[in-house]
Amino acid sequence: FSDFIGESIKIKNKKINPITALEISPDNSSMVYAVNQIGKVKVYLYDFRSKKSECIFKTGTKNKFQEANHLYPSMAWNDMGSELTITFQKRDRIYLKKIILENKEKFEQLLPEEFQMVHSIDYIDNRYYLINATVEGYSDLFIYDSKERESIALTQDYYDDLDAKISFVDGEKVILFSSNRNIEHILPAKHDTILPINDFDIYYYNLPNIQSKSDLRSIPRTLTRVTQSTD
């Protein structure tokens, strides 16, 4: 993939529609990107070596009279680069679609109704996802069990948690995210009438090894702060 660094990538986009999301595969051989044409969304798989694009998913319809929602889709690769998961909105509900890239087999399920918006999604493993969603007006982090179709909140407070991604620190799987919190824990906190106005900083959370549901009930609550914004 290093041969392509510094080169511009030409993709077909005759009408200059906005590209609203882009994710590069774990092996750096391809990428997926989403194009929004006044409400009609198409997701393309682009191969860096062949320099060819293929539409693998589409949703929505063109609507010149309504502002397009550029929040969706959110997209994530699994660790092997063999699967892609997309979240999208249809009739005011949010769906998850998994695509097996080898044969283009697709699996779709409806996400919990409590999710008002999904900001991002990432794979924890083949069963569990990290979902960054808004519930009751506050953005929090959730572990979503795609087998049982249940979610467990990691954060439940009045701080905003955004841009969540699975990463590795010292060989351990962690969640990196931005937040306007000023505390280094994720203990639940009741909603306050005064909203926080702190700057956003980067935090990471050591994700436990999930073997069963009982592991999710006893997850650690401490965070590590990575950046310190000046007040």
PDB file of C-alpha atoms in Angstrom, residues 18-19 40 52 60 62 64 75 84-85 89 106 108 110 115-116 129 140 176 185 210 221 226:
ATOM      1  CA  PRO A  18     -20.520  14.825  -1.174  1.00  0.00           C
ATOM      2  CA  ILE A  19     -18.540  11.866   0.137  1.00  0.00           C
ATOM      3  CA  LYS A  40     -29.881   8.735  -2.046  1.00  0.00           C
ATOM      4  CA  LYS A  52     -11.914   0.174  -9.662  1.00  0.00           C
ATOM      5  CA  GLY A  60     -32.711   6.187   0.452  1.00  0.00           C
ATOM      6  CA  LYS A  62     -33.490  11.594  -3.910  1.00  0.00           C
ATOM      7  CA  LYS A  64     -34.674  18.009  -3.587  1.00  0.00           C
ATOM      8  CA  MET A  75     -19.161   2.032   8.386  1.00  0.00           C
ATOM      9  CA  LEU A  84     -18.174  -4.612   6.428  1.00  0.00           C
ATOM     10  CA  THR A  85     -20.914  -3.311   8.718  1.00  0.00           C
ATOM     11  CA  GLN A  89     -31.629   5.140   8.628  1.00  0.00           C
ATOM     12  CA  LYS A 106     -25.939  -9.483   3.505  1.00  0.00           C
ATOM     13  CA  GLU A 108     -29.777  -6.873   8.281  1.00  0.00           C
ATOM     14  CA  LEU A 110     -33.077  -3.301  13.381  1.00  0.00           C
ATOM     15  CA  PHE A 115     -30.982   4.861  19.736  1.00  0.00           C
ATOM     16  CA  GLN A 116     -32.065   8.281  18.476  1.00  0.00           C
ATOM     17  CA  TYR A 129     -19.960  -4.011  18.410  1.00  0.00           C
ATOM     18  CA  ASP A 140     -22.922   7.702  24.999  1.00  0.00           C
ATOM     19  CA  LEU A 176     -10.521   5.669  22.015  1.00  0.00           C
ATOM     20  CA  HIS A 185     -14.318   7.339  35.170  1.00  0.00           C
ATOM     21  CA  ILE A 210     -15.673 -10.522  26.581  1.00  0.00           C
ATOM     22  CA  ARG A 221     -15.072   1.929  35.191  1.00  0.00           C
ATOM     23  CA  VAL A 226      -4.775  11.189  26.705  1.00  0.00           C
TER      24      VAL A 226
END
